[in-house]
Coordinates of C-alpha atoms in Angstrom, one line a residue:
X249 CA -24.7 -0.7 -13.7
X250 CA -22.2 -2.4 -16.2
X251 CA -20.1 -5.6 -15.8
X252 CA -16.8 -4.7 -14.6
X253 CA -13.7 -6.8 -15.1
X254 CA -11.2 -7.8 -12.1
X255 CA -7.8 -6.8 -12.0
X256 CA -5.4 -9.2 -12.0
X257 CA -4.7 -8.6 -8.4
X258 CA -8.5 -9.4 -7.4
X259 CA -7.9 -12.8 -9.3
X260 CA -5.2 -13.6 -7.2
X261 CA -6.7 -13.1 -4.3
X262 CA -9.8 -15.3 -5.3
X263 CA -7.1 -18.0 -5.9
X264 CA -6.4 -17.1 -2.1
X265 CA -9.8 -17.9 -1.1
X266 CA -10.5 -21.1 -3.3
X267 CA -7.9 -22.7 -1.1
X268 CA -10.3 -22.3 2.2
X269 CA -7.6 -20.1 4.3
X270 CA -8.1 -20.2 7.7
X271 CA -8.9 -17.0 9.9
X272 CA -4.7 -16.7 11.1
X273 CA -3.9 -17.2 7.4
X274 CA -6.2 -14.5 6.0
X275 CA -4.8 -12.0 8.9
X276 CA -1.4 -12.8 8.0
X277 CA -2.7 -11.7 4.2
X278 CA -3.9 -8.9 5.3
X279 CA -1.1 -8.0 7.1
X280 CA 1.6 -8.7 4.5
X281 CA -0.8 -6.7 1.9
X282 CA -0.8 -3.9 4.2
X283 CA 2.8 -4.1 4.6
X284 CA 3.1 -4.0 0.5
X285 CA 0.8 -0.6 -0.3
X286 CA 2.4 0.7 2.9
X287 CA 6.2 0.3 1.5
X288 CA 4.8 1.9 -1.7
X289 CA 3.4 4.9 -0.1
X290 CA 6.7 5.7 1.6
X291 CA 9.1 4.9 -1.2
X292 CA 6.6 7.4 -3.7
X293 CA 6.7 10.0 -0.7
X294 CA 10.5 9.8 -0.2
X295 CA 10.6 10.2 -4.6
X296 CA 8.5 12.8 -4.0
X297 CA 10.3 14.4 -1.2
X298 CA 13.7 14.5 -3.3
X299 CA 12.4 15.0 -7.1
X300 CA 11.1 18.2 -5.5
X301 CA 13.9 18.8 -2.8
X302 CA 11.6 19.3 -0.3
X303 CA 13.8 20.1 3.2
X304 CA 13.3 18.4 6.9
X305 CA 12.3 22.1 7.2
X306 CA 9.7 22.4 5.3
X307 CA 8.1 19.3 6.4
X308 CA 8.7 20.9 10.0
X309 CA 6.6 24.0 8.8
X310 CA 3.7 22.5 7.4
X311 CA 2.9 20.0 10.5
X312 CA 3.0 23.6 12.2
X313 CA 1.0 25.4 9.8

């Protein structure tokens, strides 16, 4: 298996841990990351959703399909 290089986000979180966080601090990481892909998810959905002007409706019929 080759080398692979980190992405610039997997060096900042190395930073992270050079600084000997403590259990609460790495939780509240973790949540605040969480937080971050989460709000991206939604807002890409919501894009989604209008680029394609997908309807409350239609939404409504596929959870019942």
């Amino acid at each position: 298996m080759g080398a692979h290089k980190l992405s610039a986000l997997q060096l900042e979180l190395l930073k992270v841990y050079s600084f000997d966080p403590s259990e609460e601090e790495l939780l509240e990481i973790k949540r605040m990351l969480a937080k971050f892909f989460s709000d991206r998810l939604i807002q890409k959905v919501h894009n989604s959703i209008q680029e394609q002007e997908i309807t409350d409706e239609d939404l409504e019929k596929w959870l019942n399909e």
